[in-house]
Structure formats: structure tokens, C-alpha cells
Tab-separated table of C-alpha atoms in Angstrom:
chain	number	residue	atom	x	y	z
A	20	MET	CA	91.515	-51.956	-200.788
A	21	TYR	CA	90.350	-53.042	-197.350
A	22	SER	CA	88.175	-49.919	-197.075
A	23	LYS	CA	86.742	-50.543	-200.542
A	24	ILE	CA	85.662	-54.043	-199.529
A	25	ALA	CA	84.015	-52.609	-196.417
A	26	ASP	CA	82.244	-49.944	-198.496
A	27	ARG	CA	80.924	-52.541	-200.947
A	28	LEU	CA	79.569	-54.579	-198.045
A	29	GLY	CA	78.130	-51.459	-196.450
A	30	VAL	CA	80.037	-51.855	-193.170
A	31	HIS	CA	82.679	-49.946	-191.252
A	32	PRO	CA	86.249	-51.256	-191.887
A	33	LYS	CA	86.602	-51.799	-188.142
A	34	GLY	CA	83.756	-54.295	-188.399
A	35	LEU	CA	85.736	-56.503	-190.779
A	36	THR	CA	88.811	-56.166	-188.569
A	37	CYS	CA	86.742	-57.223	-185.579
A	38	VAL	CA	85.458	-60.327	-187.397
A	39	LEU	CA	89.038	-61.254	-188.333
A	40	GLY	CA	90.209	-60.783	-184.740
A	41	GLY	CA	87.328	-62.910	-183.446
A	42	PHE	CA	88.159	-65.623	-185.975
A	43	ILE	CA	91.816	-65.702	-184.857
A	44	LEU	CA	90.760	-65.792	-181.213
A	45	CYS	CA	88.390	-68.731	-181.728
A	46	LEU	CA	91.068	-70.439	-183.815
A	47	SER	CA	93.436	-70.338	-180.853
A	48	PHE	CA	90.800	-71.545	-178.376
A	49	ALA	CA	89.916	-74.570	-180.510
A	50	SER	CA	92.359	-76.923	-178.804
A	51	ASP	CA	89.466	-78.878	-177.298
A	52	PHE	CA	88.664	-80.153	-180.796
A	53	SER	CA	92.063	-81.847	-180.630
A	54	TYR	CA	91.224	-83.561	-177.313
A	55	PRO	CA	90.971	-87.019	-178.925
A	56	ASN	CA	94.558	-86.571	-180.094
A	57	ILE	CA	95.745	-85.018	-176.819
A	58	ASN	CA	94.060	-87.880	-174.929
A	59	THR	CA	96.211	-90.528	-176.617
A	60	TYR	CA	99.435	-88.567	-176.042
A	61	LEU	CA	98.803	-87.250	-172.531
A	62	THR	CA	97.469	-90.566	-171.205
A	63	SER	CA	100.276	-92.608	-172.757
A	64	TYR	CA	102.898	-90.241	-171.309
A	65	MET	CA	101.441	-89.911	-167.820
A	66	ARG	CA	101.275	-93.707	-167.426
A	67	THR	CA	105.091	-93.722	-167.608
A	68	THR	CA	105.915	-90.984	-165.083
A	69	GLY	CA	105.482	-93.226	-162.049
A	70	TYR	CA	102.587	-91.200	-160.651
A	71	ASN	CA	99.699	-92.558	-162.775
A	72	PRO	CA	100.459	-96.177	-163.786
A	73	THR	CA	96.793	-97.180	-164.025
A	74	LEU	CA	95.615	-94.123	-165.994
A	75	THR	CA	93.423	-95.012	-168.989
A	76	TYR	CA	91.887	-93.215	-171.946
A	77	ALA	CA	88.527	-93.307	-170.178
A	78	ASP	CA	90.035	-91.190	-167.370
A	79	PHE	CA	90.557	-88.299	-169.791
A	80	VAL	CA	86.875	-87.561	-169.355
A	81	PHE	CA	87.741	-86.070	-165.945
A	82	LEU	CA	89.903	-83.468	-167.697
A	83	SER	CA	87.452	-82.573	-170.455
A	84	THR	CA	84.555	-82.616	-167.988
A	85	THR	CA	86.332	-80.343	-165.503
A	86	LYS	CA	87.066	-77.859	-168.253
A	87	THR	CA	83.456	-77.957	-169.416
A	88	VAL	CA	82.005	-77.718	-165.901
A	89	VAL	CA	84.239	-74.755	-165.052
A	90	GLN	CA	83.159	-73.149	-168.307
A	91	GLY	CA	79.463	-73.822	-167.744
A	92	LEU	CA	79.463	-72.587	-164.143
A	93	SER	CA	81.542	-69.482	-164.762
A	94	MET	CA	80.188	-68.244	-168.087
A	95	PRO	CA	76.998	-66.477	-166.879
A	96	PHE	CA	78.933	-64.636	-164.136
A	97	ILE	CA	82.071	-63.917	-166.147
A	98	GLY	CA	79.793	-62.741	-168.967
A	99	ALA	CA	78.436	-60.070	-166.637
A	100	ILE	CA	81.986	-59.115	-165.590
A	101	ALA	CA	83.103	-58.937	-169.227
A	102	ARG	CA	80.241	-56.565	-170.012
A	103	GLN	CA	81.395	-54.280	-167.181
A	104	ILE	CA	85.152	-54.238	-167.854
A	105	GLY	CA	84.869	-54.022	-171.636
A	106	CYS	CA	85.702	-56.015	-174.706
A	107	ARG	CA	89.499	-55.750	-174.958
A	108	PRO	CA	90.310	-56.251	-171.243
A	109	SER	CA	88.084	-59.336	-171.228
A	110	ILE	CA	89.819	-60.844	-174.237
A	111	ALA	CA	93.264	-60.030	-172.821
A	112	ILE	CA	92.449	-61.692	-169.479
A	113	GLY	CA	90.889	-64.754	-171.085
A	114	SER	CA	93.742	-65.281	-173.530
A	115	ALA	CA	96.337	-64.949	-170.779
A	116	ILE	CA	94.604	-67.505	-168.539
A	117	TYR	CA	94.269	-69.962	-171.418
A	118	SER	CA	97.823	-69.752	-172.732
A	119	ILE	CA	99.433	-69.812	-169.268
A	120	GLY	CA	97.418	-72.931	-168.440
A	121	PHE	CA	98.906	-74.747	-171.428
A	122	MET	CA	102.425	-73.596	-170.572
A	123	LEU	CA	102.022	-74.849	-167.005
A	124	THR	CA	101.021	-78.258	-168.372
A	125	PHE	CA	104.664	-78.640	-169.450
A	126	LEU	CA	105.260	-79.166	-165.701
A	127	THR	CA	101.987	-80.679	-164.480
A	128	VAL	CA	101.967	-83.475	-167.054
A	129	LYS	CA	105.086	-84.885	-165.384
A	130	TYR	CA	103.309	-85.493	-162.084
A	131	TRP	CA	99.798	-86.375	-160.931
A	132	PHE	CA	96.896	-86.371	-163.356
A	133	ILE	CA	94.909	-83.999	-161.125
A	134	LEU	CA	97.539	-81.296	-161.722
A	135	ALA	CA	97.195	-81.643	-165.495
A	136	ILE	CA	93.428	-81.394	-165.085
A	137	ILE	CA	93.783	-78.115	-163.179
A	138	SER	CA	96.202	-76.507	-165.646
A	139	LEU	CA	94.283	-77.507	-168.775
A	140	ALA	CA	90.906	-76.641	-167.209
A	141	CYS	CA	92.057	-72.996	-167.226
A	142	HIS	CA	90.807	-73.190	-170.808
A	143	GLY	CA	87.237	-73.098	-169.455
A	144	ILE	CA	87.758	-69.857	-167.526
A	145	GLY	CA	89.524	-68.204	-170.439
A	146	PHE	CA	86.744	-69.306	-172.799
A	147	SER	CA	84.117	-67.677	-170.580
A	148	PHE	CA	85.902	-64.327	-170.910
A	149	VAL	CA	86.365	-64.346	-174.680
A	150	TYR	CA	83.812	-66.441	-176.603
A	151	ALA	CA	80.534	-64.523	-176.290
A	152	THR	CA	82.501	-61.263	-175.992
A	153	ALA	CA	84.141	-61.717	-179.403
A	154	ILE	CA	80.899	-62.804	-181.090
A	155	GLY	CA	78.889	-59.954	-179.555
A	156	ALA	CA	81.504	-57.362	-180.498
A	157	ALA	CA	81.517	-58.467	-184.147
A	158	GLN	CA	77.723	-58.538	-184.362
A	159	LYS	CA	77.463	-54.938	-183.115
A	160	TRP	CA	79.126	-53.694	-186.295
A	161	PHE	CA	76.537	-55.280	-188.601
A	162	PRO	CA	72.789	-54.927	-189.244
A	163	GLN	CA	70.270	-57.422	-187.844
A	164	HIS	CA	69.858	-59.467	-191.041
A	165	ARG	CA	73.581	-60.336	-191.076
A	166	LYS	CA	74.096	-61.288	-187.446
A	167	GLY	CA	73.811	-65.020	-188.135
A	168	LEU	CA	76.483	-64.919	-190.826
A	169	VAL	CA	78.765	-62.618	-188.825
A	170	GLY	CA	78.560	-64.787	-185.724
A	171	SER	CA	79.265	-67.896	-187.784
A	172	LEU	CA	82.353	-66.312	-189.364
A	173	VAL	CA	83.753	-65.702	-185.889
A	174	VAL	CA	82.931	-69.163	-184.504
A	175	SER	CA	84.197	-70.850	-187.681
A	176	GLY	CA	87.652	-70.228	-186.236
A	177	TYR	CA	86.744	-72.758	-183.564
A	178	GLY	CA	86.002	-75.271	-186.298
A	179	PHE	CA	89.136	-74.603	-188.306
A	180	GLY	CA	91.327	-74.769	-185.175
A	181	SER	CA	92.184	-78.441	-185.211
A	182	LEU	CA	92.923	-78.133	-188.904
A	183	PHE	CA	96.158	-76.769	-187.467
A	184	TRP	CA	96.412	-78.170	-183.950
A	185	VAL	CA	96.073	-81.915	-184.632
A	186	PRO	CA	98.657	-81.980	-187.480
A	187	ILE	CA	100.993	-79.713	-185.477
A	188	GLN	CA	100.699	-81.965	-182.430
A	189	THR	CA	101.190	-85.141	-184.451
A	190	ALA	CA	104.100	-83.760	-186.495
A	191	PHE	CA	105.846	-82.572	-183.330
A	192	VAL	CA	105.223	-85.642	-181.147
A	193	ASN	CA	105.045	-88.530	-183.626
A	194	PRO	CA	106.712	-87.572	-186.937
A	195	ASP	CA	107.661	-91.214	-187.656
A	196	ASN	CA	104.124	-92.570	-187.161
A	197	VAL	CA	105.123	-94.834	-184.269
A	198	LYS	CA	102.357	-97.349	-183.628
A	199	ALA	CA	100.441	-97.692	-180.377
A	200	VAL	CA	100.847	-101.126	-178.784
A	201	ILE	CA	98.658	-103.289	-176.568
A	202	ASP	CA	98.974	-102.594	-172.861
A	203	PRO	CA	101.194	-105.423	-171.545
A	204	ASN	CA	99.458	-105.220	-168.156
A	205	CYS	CA	96.040	-105.903	-169.672
A	206	THR	CA	94.443	-109.056	-168.255
A	207	PHE	CA	93.556	-110.257	-171.745
A	208	ALA	CA	96.982	-109.524	-173.341
A	209	GLY	CA	98.176	-112.517	-175.364
A	210	THR	CA	94.678	-114.006	-175.626
A	211	ASP	CA	92.117	-114.043	-178.409
A	212	TYR	CA	90.315	-111.157	-176.673
A	213	GLU	CA	93.193	-108.673	-176.604
A	214	GLN	CA	91.992	-106.736	-179.658
A	215	THR	CA	88.586	-106.047	-178.121
A	216	LYS	CA	89.388	-105.995	-174.394
A	217	CYS	CA	92.783	-104.237	-174.251
A	218	GLU	CA	93.680	-100.574	-174.909
A	219	LEU	CA	96.577	-99.548	-177.141
A	220	TYR	CA	99.089	-96.990	-175.801
A	221	PHE	CA	102.177	-95.269	-177.180
A	222	MET	CA	105.309	-96.550	-175.430
A	223	ASP	CA	108.222	-95.320	-177.543
A	224	GLU	CA	110.464	-93.340	-175.156
A	225	ASP	CA	111.745	-90.882	-177.757
A	226	MET	CA	108.219	-90.049	-178.849
A	227	LEU	CA	106.921	-89.724	-175.281
A	228	SER	CA	109.739	-87.343	-174.298
A	229	ARG	CA	108.379	-84.707	-176.706
A	230	ILE	CA	104.889	-84.570	-175.206
A	231	PRO	CA	105.584	-82.030	-172.373
A	232	TYR	CA	107.235	-79.692	-174.875
A	233	MET	CA	104.150	-79.939	-177.076
A	234	PHE	CA	102.112	-78.187	-174.366
A	235	LEU	CA	104.755	-75.480	-173.940
A	236	MET	CA	104.857	-74.844	-177.685
A	237	LEU	CA	101.059	-74.633	-177.925
A	238	GLY	CA	100.870	-72.228	-174.977
A	239	VAL	CA	103.279	-69.807	-176.630
A	240	ILE	CA	101.371	-69.946	-179.928
A	241	PHE	CA	98.067	-69.292	-178.153
A	242	LEU	CA	99.552	-66.300	-176.335
A	243	VAL	CA	100.738	-64.681	-179.576
A	244	MET	CA	97.338	-65.223	-181.205
A	245	GLY	CA	95.620	-63.720	-178.157
A	246	ILE	CA	97.724	-60.565	-178.385
A	247	ILE	CA	96.837	-60.185	-182.074
A	248	SER	CA	93.141	-60.620	-181.259
A	249	VAL	CA	93.217	-57.934	-178.559
A	250	ILE	CA	94.600	-55.490	-181.123
A	251	LEU	CA	92.010	-56.313	-183.791
A	252	ILE	CA	88.772	-56.645	-181.785
A	253	SER	CA	86.798	-53.575	-180.767
A	254	GLU	CA	83.216	-52.383	-180.333
A	255	PRO	CA	81.587	-49.429	-182.153
A	256	GLU	CA	81.313	-47.422	-178.918
A	257	GLN	CA	85.077	-47.545	-178.536
A	258	GLN	CA	85.830	-45.693	-181.752
A	259	ASN	CA	85.303	-42.189	-180.344
A	260	GLN	CA	84.657	-40.107	-183.440
A	261	VAL	CA	87.023	-42.079	-185.665
A	262	GLY	CA	84.111	-42.768	-187.924
A	263	GLU	CA	80.438	-43.489	-187.939
A	264	SER	CA	79.811	-47.160	-187.271
A	265	ASN	CA	77.495	-49.184	-189.427
A	266	GLN	CA	75.182	-49.777	-186.464
A	267	THR	CA	74.966	-46.013	-185.939
A	268	LYS	CA	73.994	-45.568	-189.580
A	269	VAL	CA	71.330	-48.235	-189.213
A	270	ASP	CA	69.976	-46.527	-186.083
A	271	LYS	CA	69.854	-43.126	-187.840
A	272	MET	CA	68.017	-44.600	-190.809
A	273	SER	CA	65.518	-46.159	-188.409
A	274	MET	CA	65.093	-42.777	-186.686
A	275	GLU	CA	64.444	-41.009	-189.993
A	276	LEU	CA	61.886	-43.606	-191.092
A	277	SER	CA	60.119	-43.335	-187.751
A	278	GLU	CA	59.962	-39.547	-187.984
A	279	LYS	CA	58.452	-39.762	-191.485
A	280	ASN	CA	55.735	-42.024	-190.139
A	281	ASN	CA	55.274	-39.875	-186.996
A	282	LYS	CA	56.194	-42.826	-184.786
A	283	ALA	CA	58.681	-42.915	-181.961
A	284	PRO	CA	61.751	-45.024	-182.808
A	285	LYS	CA	61.807	-48.387	-181.113
A	286	THR	CA	64.981	-49.947	-179.759
A	287	VAL	CA	65.458	-53.713	-179.785
A	288	PHE	CA	63.969	-55.160	-176.612
A	289	SER	CA	66.489	-57.029	-174.433
A	290	LEU	CA	65.814	-59.446	-171.602
A	291	SER	CA	67.906	-59.667	-168.450
A	292	PRO	CA	69.212	-63.112	-167.403
A	293	LEU	CA	66.482	-63.461	-164.765
A	294	GLN	CA	63.826	-62.641	-167.335
A	295	VAL	CA	65.325	-65.124	-169.788
A	296	LEU	CA	64.941	-67.902	-167.197
A	297	LYS	CA	61.184	-67.205	-167.113
A	298	THR	CA	60.684	-67.861	-170.844
A	299	PRO	CA	59.788	-71.305	-172.304
A	300	ILE	CA	61.947	-70.697	-175.378
A	301	PHE	CA	65.089	-70.632	-173.227
A	302	TYR	CA	64.503	-74.205	-172.078
A	303	GLN	CA	63.635	-75.376	-175.587
A	304	ILE	CA	66.881	-73.956	-176.971
A	305	TRP	CA	68.737	-75.322	-173.925
A	306	LEU	CA	67.483	-78.886	-174.517
A	307	GLY	CA	68.292	-78.717	-178.220
A	308	PHE	CA	71.764	-77.327	-177.512
A	309	PHE	CA	72.339	-80.070	-174.913
A	310	SER	CA	71.311	-82.896	-177.246
A	311	ILE	CA	73.802	-81.880	-179.938
A	312	SER	CA	76.552	-80.950	-177.476
A	313	LEU	CA	76.396	-84.466	-176.018
A	314	THR	CA	77.509	-85.864	-179.374
A	315	ASN	CA	80.175	-83.171	-179.527
A	316	GLY	CA	81.422	-84.246	-176.090
A	317	LEU	CA	81.540	-87.916	-177.047
A	318	MET	CA	83.379	-87.203	-180.306
A	319	GLY	CA	85.758	-84.837	-178.520
A	320	ASN	CA	86.743	-87.502	-176.015
A	321	TYR	CA	86.308	-90.846	-177.710
A	322	SER	CA	86.219	-90.635	-181.509
A	323	LYS	CA	89.879	-91.599	-181.798
A	324	THR	CA	89.947	-94.168	-178.976
A	325	PHE	CA	86.782	-95.741	-180.451
A	326	GLY	CA	88.470	-95.775	-183.845
A	327	LEU	CA	91.615	-97.393	-182.446
A	328	THR	CA	89.569	-100.506	-181.651
A	329	PHE	CA	89.453	-101.271	-185.384
A	330	ILE	CA	91.906	-98.816	-187.068
A	331	ASN	CA	95.427	-98.587	-185.591
A	332	ASP	CA	97.078	-95.839	-187.664
A	333	ASP	CA	98.021	-92.548	-185.979
A	334	HIS	CA	98.788	-90.711	-189.230
A	335	TYR	CA	95.419	-91.795	-190.645
A	336	TYR	CA	93.662	-90.010	-187.775
A	337	ALA	CA	95.797	-86.913	-188.286
A	338	LYS	CA	94.834	-86.798	-191.979
A	339	VAL	CA	91.160	-87.387	-191.209
A	340	ALA	CA	91.281	-84.656	-188.568
A	341	VAL	CA	92.479	-82.139	-191.154
A	342	PHE	CA	89.519	-82.849	-193.413
A	343	LEU	CA	87.035	-82.969	-190.528
A	344	ASN	CA	88.075	-79.583	-189.278
A	345	ILE	CA	87.831	-78.053	-192.739
A	346	LEU	CA	84.222	-79.216	-192.624
A	347	ASN	CA	83.928	-78.047	-189.019
A	348	GLY	CA	84.910	-74.516	-189.981
A	349	PHE	CA	83.041	-74.126	-193.254
A	350	CYS	CA	79.873	-75.747	-191.954
A	351	ARG	CA	79.576	-73.089	-189.241
A	352	ILE	CA	79.639	-70.380	-191.903
A	353	ALA	CA	77.084	-72.299	-193.971
A	354	TRP	CA	74.758	-72.817	-191.011
A	355	GLY	CA	75.072	-69.146	-190.040
A	356	PHE	CA	74.043	-68.202	-193.579
A	357	ASN	CA	71.160	-70.690	-193.408
A	358	TYR	CA	70.064	-69.219	-190.077
A	359	ASP	CA	69.635	-65.786	-191.656
A	360	ARG	CA	67.443	-67.368	-194.355
A	361	PHE	CA	65.451	-70.059	-192.548
A	362	GLY	CA	65.622	-69.309	-188.826
A	363	PHE	CA	66.539	-71.378	-185.787
A	364	LYS	CA	63.877	-74.083	-185.893
A	365	VAL	CA	64.461	-75.275	-189.460
A	366	CYS	CA	68.246	-75.263	-189.062
A	367	PHE	CA	68.137	-77.162	-185.779
A	368	THR	CA	65.769	-79.785	-187.196
A	369	LEU	CA	68.165	-80.540	-190.061
A	370	ILE	CA	71.169	-80.658	-187.733
A	371	GLY	CA	69.380	-82.735	-185.097
A	372	LEU	CA	68.035	-85.358	-187.506
A	373	THR	CA	71.417	-85.881	-189.153
A	374	VAL	CA	73.392	-86.046	-185.901
A	375	THR	CA	70.897	-88.442	-184.292
A	376	ILE	CA	70.961	-90.890	-187.208
A	377	ILE	CA	74.734	-90.876	-187.713
A	378	THR	CA	75.586	-91.141	-184.005
A	379	SER	CA	73.189	-94.052	-183.538
A	380	THR	CA	74.787	-96.010	-186.401
A	381	LEU	CA	78.439	-95.577	-185.348
A	382	PRO	CA	78.438	-99.011	-183.600
A	383	LEU	CA	78.037	-100.632	-187.042
A	384	LEU	CA	81.521	-99.536	-188.181
A	385	PRO	CA	83.629	-102.230	-186.389
A	386	MET	CA	81.535	-104.888	-188.146
A	387	ILE	CA	83.089	-103.847	-191.477
A	388	GLY	CA	86.542	-105.125	-190.499
A	389	GLU	CA	89.898	-104.052	-189.053
A	390	ASN	CA	92.493	-101.770	-190.652
A	391	ASN	CA	91.125	-102.275	-194.165
A	392	LEU	CA	90.293	-99.664	-196.780
A	393	GLY	CA	86.551	-100.172	-196.430
A	394	VAL	CA	86.387	-99.451	-192.709
A	395	LYS	CA	88.716	-96.460	-193.090
A	396	LEU	CA	86.484	-94.985	-195.780
A	397	CYS	CA	83.327	-95.587	-193.750
A	398	TYR	CA	84.828	-94.167	-190.549
A	399	GLY	CA	85.930	-91.080	-192.487
A	400	LEU	CA	82.486	-90.724	-194.086
A	401	TRP	CA	80.584	-91.030	-190.788
A	402	MET	CA	82.877	-88.525	-189.083
A	403	SER	CA	82.626	-86.168	-192.066
A	404	VAL	CA	78.827	-86.091	-191.936
A	405	LEU	CA	78.924	-85.442	-188.184
A	406	TYR	CA	81.468	-82.639	-188.492
A	407	ALA	CA	79.511	-81.063	-191.338
A	408	THR	CA	76.427	-80.779	-189.121
A	409	PHE	CA	76.829	-80.728	-185.322
A	410	PRO	CA	79.240	-77.730	-185.194
A	411	GLY	CA	76.451	-75.734	-186.832
A	412	ILE	CA	74.649	-75.663	-183.480
A	413	TYR	CA	77.175	-73.119	-182.215
A	414	ALA	CA	76.521	-70.806	-185.174
A	415	ILE	CA	72.738	-70.902	-184.864
A	416	VAL	CA	72.789	-70.574	-181.073
A	417	ALA	CA	75.182	-67.595	-181.297
A	418	ALA	CA	72.675	-65.813	-183.522
A	419	GLY	CA	69.625	-67.201	-181.745
A	420	VAL	CA	70.598	-65.749	-178.366
A	421	ASN	CA	70.716	-62.271	-179.876
A	422	ASP	CA	67.381	-62.651	-181.658
A	423	ALA	CA	65.529	-64.376	-178.824
A	424	PHE	CA	66.751	-62.256	-175.908
A	425	GLY	CA	68.259	-59.059	-177.357
A	426	PRO	CA	71.839	-57.695	-177.437
A	427	VAL	CA	72.236	-55.873	-174.100
A	428	HIS	CA	72.919	-58.898	-171.862
A	429	TYR	CA	74.311	-61.057	-174.662
A	430	GLN	CA	77.313	-62.497	-172.786
A	431	SER	CA	75.353	-63.464	-169.674
A	432	ASN	CA	72.415	-64.916	-171.607
A	433	PHE	CA	74.792	-66.872	-173.821
A	434	GLY	CA	76.409	-68.139	-170.633
A	435	LEU	CA	73.051	-69.364	-169.309
A	436	LEU	CA	72.660	-71.574	-172.372
A	437	PHE	CA	76.164	-72.950	-171.882
A	438	THR	CA	75.056	-74.402	-168.544
A	439	GLN	CA	73.792	-77.291	-170.678
A	440	SER	CA	77.406	-78.418	-170.710
A	441	LEU	CA	77.006	-79.399	-167.049
A	442	ALA	CA	74.204	-81.771	-168.020
A	443	TYR	CA	76.030	-83.437	-170.888
A	444	CYS	CA	79.137	-83.822	-168.724
A	445	PHE	CA	77.008	-85.596	-166.114
A	446	VAL	CA	75.666	-87.949	-168.781
A	447	ILE	CA	79.143	-88.673	-170.172
A	448	MET	CA	80.560	-89.282	-166.700
A	449	THR	CA	77.695	-91.642	-165.925
A	450	LEU	CA	78.224	-93.560	-169.159
A	451	THR	CA	81.987	-93.874	-168.779
A	452	LYS	CA	82.867	-93.820	-165.088
A	453	VAL	CA	80.054	-95.793	-163.449
A	454	SER	CA	81.651	-99.202	-163.921
A	455	VAL	CA	78.422	-101.207	-164.084
A	456	ILE	CA	76.947	-98.919	-166.754
A	457	HIS	CA	80.201	-98.625	-168.704
A	458	SER	CA	80.793	-102.385	-168.844
A	459	LEU	CA	77.187	-102.950	-169.862
A	460	LEU	CA	76.973	-100.281	-172.556
A	461	GLY	CA	80.504	-99.757	-173.927
A	462	TYR	CA	80.889	-97.600	-177.024
A	463	THR	CA	77.712	-99.025	-178.556
A	464	GLY	CA	75.571	-97.994	-175.608
A	465	MET	CA	77.139	-94.533	-175.394
A	466	PHE	CA	76.299	-93.731	-178.996
A	467	LEU	CA	72.754	-95.118	-178.748
A	468	VAL	CA	72.079	-93.066	-175.608
A	469	ALA	CA	73.325	-89.972	-177.448
A	470	GLY	CA	70.907	-90.786	-180.269
A	471	GLY	CA	68.071	-90.991	-177.747
A	472	PHE	CA	68.853	-87.542	-176.386
A	473	GLY	CA	68.961	-86.314	-179.974
A	474	ILE	CA	65.308	-87.307	-180.338
A	475	LEU	CA	64.505	-85.423	-177.116
A	476	GLY	CA	66.137	-82.272	-178.507
A	477	LEU	CA	64.202	-82.555	-181.761
A	478	VAL	CA	60.905	-82.772	-179.886
A	479	ALA	CA	61.743	-79.766	-177.675
A	480	VAL	CA	62.754	-77.484	-180.545
A	481	GLY	CA	59.904	-78.794	-182.674
A	482	LEU	CA	57.532	-77.037	-180.263
A	483	ALA	CA	59.377	-73.713	-180.597
A	484	PRO	CA	58.401	-70.867	-182.976
A	485	ARG	CA	60.124	-70.884	-186.364
A	486	HIS	CA	61.773	-67.485	-185.845
A	487	LEU	CA	63.132	-66.092	-182.577
A	488	GLU	CA	62.212	-62.506	-181.641
A	489	SER	CA	62.870	-60.724	-178.361
A	490	GLU	CA	60.006	-58.321	-179.157
A	491	LYS	CA	57.551	-61.113	-178.382
A	492	HIS	CA	58.490	-60.739	-174.715
A	493	ARG	CA	58.107	-56.945	-174.530
A	494	HIS	CA	54.464	-57.027	-173.386
A	495	ARG	CA	55.383	-59.387	-170.550
A	496	PHE	CA	58.511	-57.738	-169.168
A	497	ASP	CA	58.544	-54.107	-170.343
């Protein structure tokens, strides 16, 4: 039956297997979409160990930023290494680094915060080995007009990840829906300002005792999923006469058509990383990617802590997270499909406009009230619109890199675009850790600044061509 499905789609069965393996791999690596949940648990626990009594939710940005910086710095170089050592070894190495990092957090979370940062930041190194590798491998099995959809099917696993991870974390750590309480050491505790000036932390000892084991459990699950992915993912060149790959069929058809027209067949032109850096389109995509990723970074770190200022219900956030990550996964597939129809520019414009408007209006939510049905519905609606749009940037960039710069140096060129994560981390750190700026702006200022960068991204991509084609650069670099 599996072969029949492949035949109907006109692809090699190994291509479908590869897409499934890539989906499972991205599913396992999606723990960073549960960072808002992990933030509340890890921070609350580490405040009680005796090593980090003054740790706050805002400090979690050091962890998420370190992971992102490591990822952004390493991805172009590890992408080149992954191309040399091959698809399966790269995925095996990346999965091992990632899962072992989570297992080690069982120990590091009991001591200094810097140790937890180091163990969880292993995620960034592992990501650099597997993400572009899995997407590129899946795309090689399919013809050009399906690369957007194929890439989005793989990265949709990243969106669906927290559909599992947030409920699993919450069910394991807080099955009784224990409420967070106001920090008794807060200067404003017991005053009229405690609801707006004081953070809420989990302090139930029984609940807190389960948090280290949560990291151990997750690490084991990620390891098993990594092993499955290594088995399923492959590239056409690795099949060695098992069967003719779909890409080979496409190439032969192209050869035959060229011979009929007495023209030499033309391979897809690919740019090296150094050549990519000399093209204006790289910087336009980079700015657009950065503007949307900034909102992703803010939501990944602060959506729940922002929500706790007017909705104090842990199980509510777990339920919302399930729905948001259904949207997160399906929207990537939808945006990949839209990319194949409309191209990068149109898709980015729709994503950018929506994300900019919604992010800029988030500060209006606390004005609706506290812990009532209306504010819960509005918070859920705002988050739903965001998670139905901004994850689409990863689907259209995954396809756009291939179209704009060619397939040969895919991992490294993809890695160059991910250096935008260094910029958005710098912005987030400035907004949250520079005390003068943080006290002046707060959550309202953070979201308005993100909206401003959204406008910048729209302008940059608005000047780009509607469709991305590496052939446009052939006359310059060939």
C-alpha cells in the first residue's frame, strides 16, 4: 500500500519515508516551543536549590539566547561538515548531542543556573547538524515544484512538537494544577501593586521535586526518536541501485527533452556561501527572517509569563498550548503549499503584516480584565493568529534557500540565514536585561519594538523579486 501511494504521487517510496523521518526528527527537536512552560518550572525550581535564590523569569532569556547564539554561530560551519560526512551520520550526531544535553539537565538543574544553560544549549549544536540536513534530504527526492510543500511537511514536525511536549511536561510536573503564588520576597508583596509588580512562582515542594526527572524523561524520549529518524532518513545517492529515485527520473526526462531540442541539458545553478553573501537578495531575506523570528523569540520566552500577569491558570496555558501547536504544525504545511503557488514575496507579505499587527496590539489584552472568560478568549485568539502565521516563515525560508541559491550548498547557505538569530537575541537581551530599558518599556515596549522591526522586514522583502531563482545569478558567478 505504501508503494502504491508513492506511485500515485509519482515519487520513490524512500522519499515518503524520508519525509516521515524528517517530521519525527523535527518533532523531537521542538522542545524550544515549550520554553515558556519550561521557564516557569525551571526558574521556580532553581530558586529553591540554594544556588540561585534571586533567579527570575527574565533570566531565562540567557538560556534561550545562548542556545540560539550557539545555533546561529555554528550552523554555517556545521552545515559544511554535515555535507561532508553525510546525512545519516549528521543526524545521529545531532540527535545524540541534543538528547544527552537534556539528560544532563537532570543534574545541572540542581546547581548553578549557568550549568543548566550549558546543558540545554546543546540543543543549538544538535539543531545545526540535523535541521537543514533533514529538509535538504527530503527535498532531493521530489521535483522542483514540490520542494516548498515537502520542506513544510518536514518542518511541520517542529510546529506539532509542543502539541506533545507542553502537555507531557505539565501532566508530569503539575498534574493537580497547583497554582503559582506571589514571590514573598517581592518588595511590593502585600501592597496594592503586588499583582503588577511581583512575579508568581511555583513553590509546592512535591511538584518541584518532579522537575529534574522531567528533563531526564524528555532526554530519553528524544534519543529514541533520533534513532528512528536515522533509520528512516536517506538521500537518493545512498540507495545504490535499489531503485531509480524520482530526482533521477526528473533529470533523465530533462535530458531527453534537451536532446530533442538539440540543447545541452542545464543543471540547477548553485551559489557557494561566499557568493551568497555578495547577493542583495540574501540580505533582504535575512531582514525579513529576522523581523518574524524576533516575535518568535519573544513568544518563546515570555508569552506565558506575560499571560500570568492577568491569567493565573497553569492548566489553561497547557490547553492553549495544545491548540496553538496544532496551528503551528498545520500552518507550516499550508504556507509551504502557498509558497509553491505564490512565491516567497507574497507569502512573506501576508505573514509579516499579520504578525506586525497582532504583536503590536498584545499590550491591549491586560486592559480587558484578570482571570475572566473574556480575557482568556482574547489571549487565546491573539496567540492563535500569531501561531497560524509566524511559523510559516520557516517553511517559506526552507524552500526559498533552495530556489534562491541552489541545492548544492543548501546546509551552509541555510546556516547563513540563521545568523539572524544572533541579531534578534541581541535585541531581546537589550529589551530585557538592560535595566533602564526594561523598566521603561516592560512588556508593552517589547511588543511595540517587535512591531517596528516587523515593518522593517516588510519594507526589505517588498523590494525583492516575487519569485526566487538561482539562475538569475549564473551570469554573475558562473
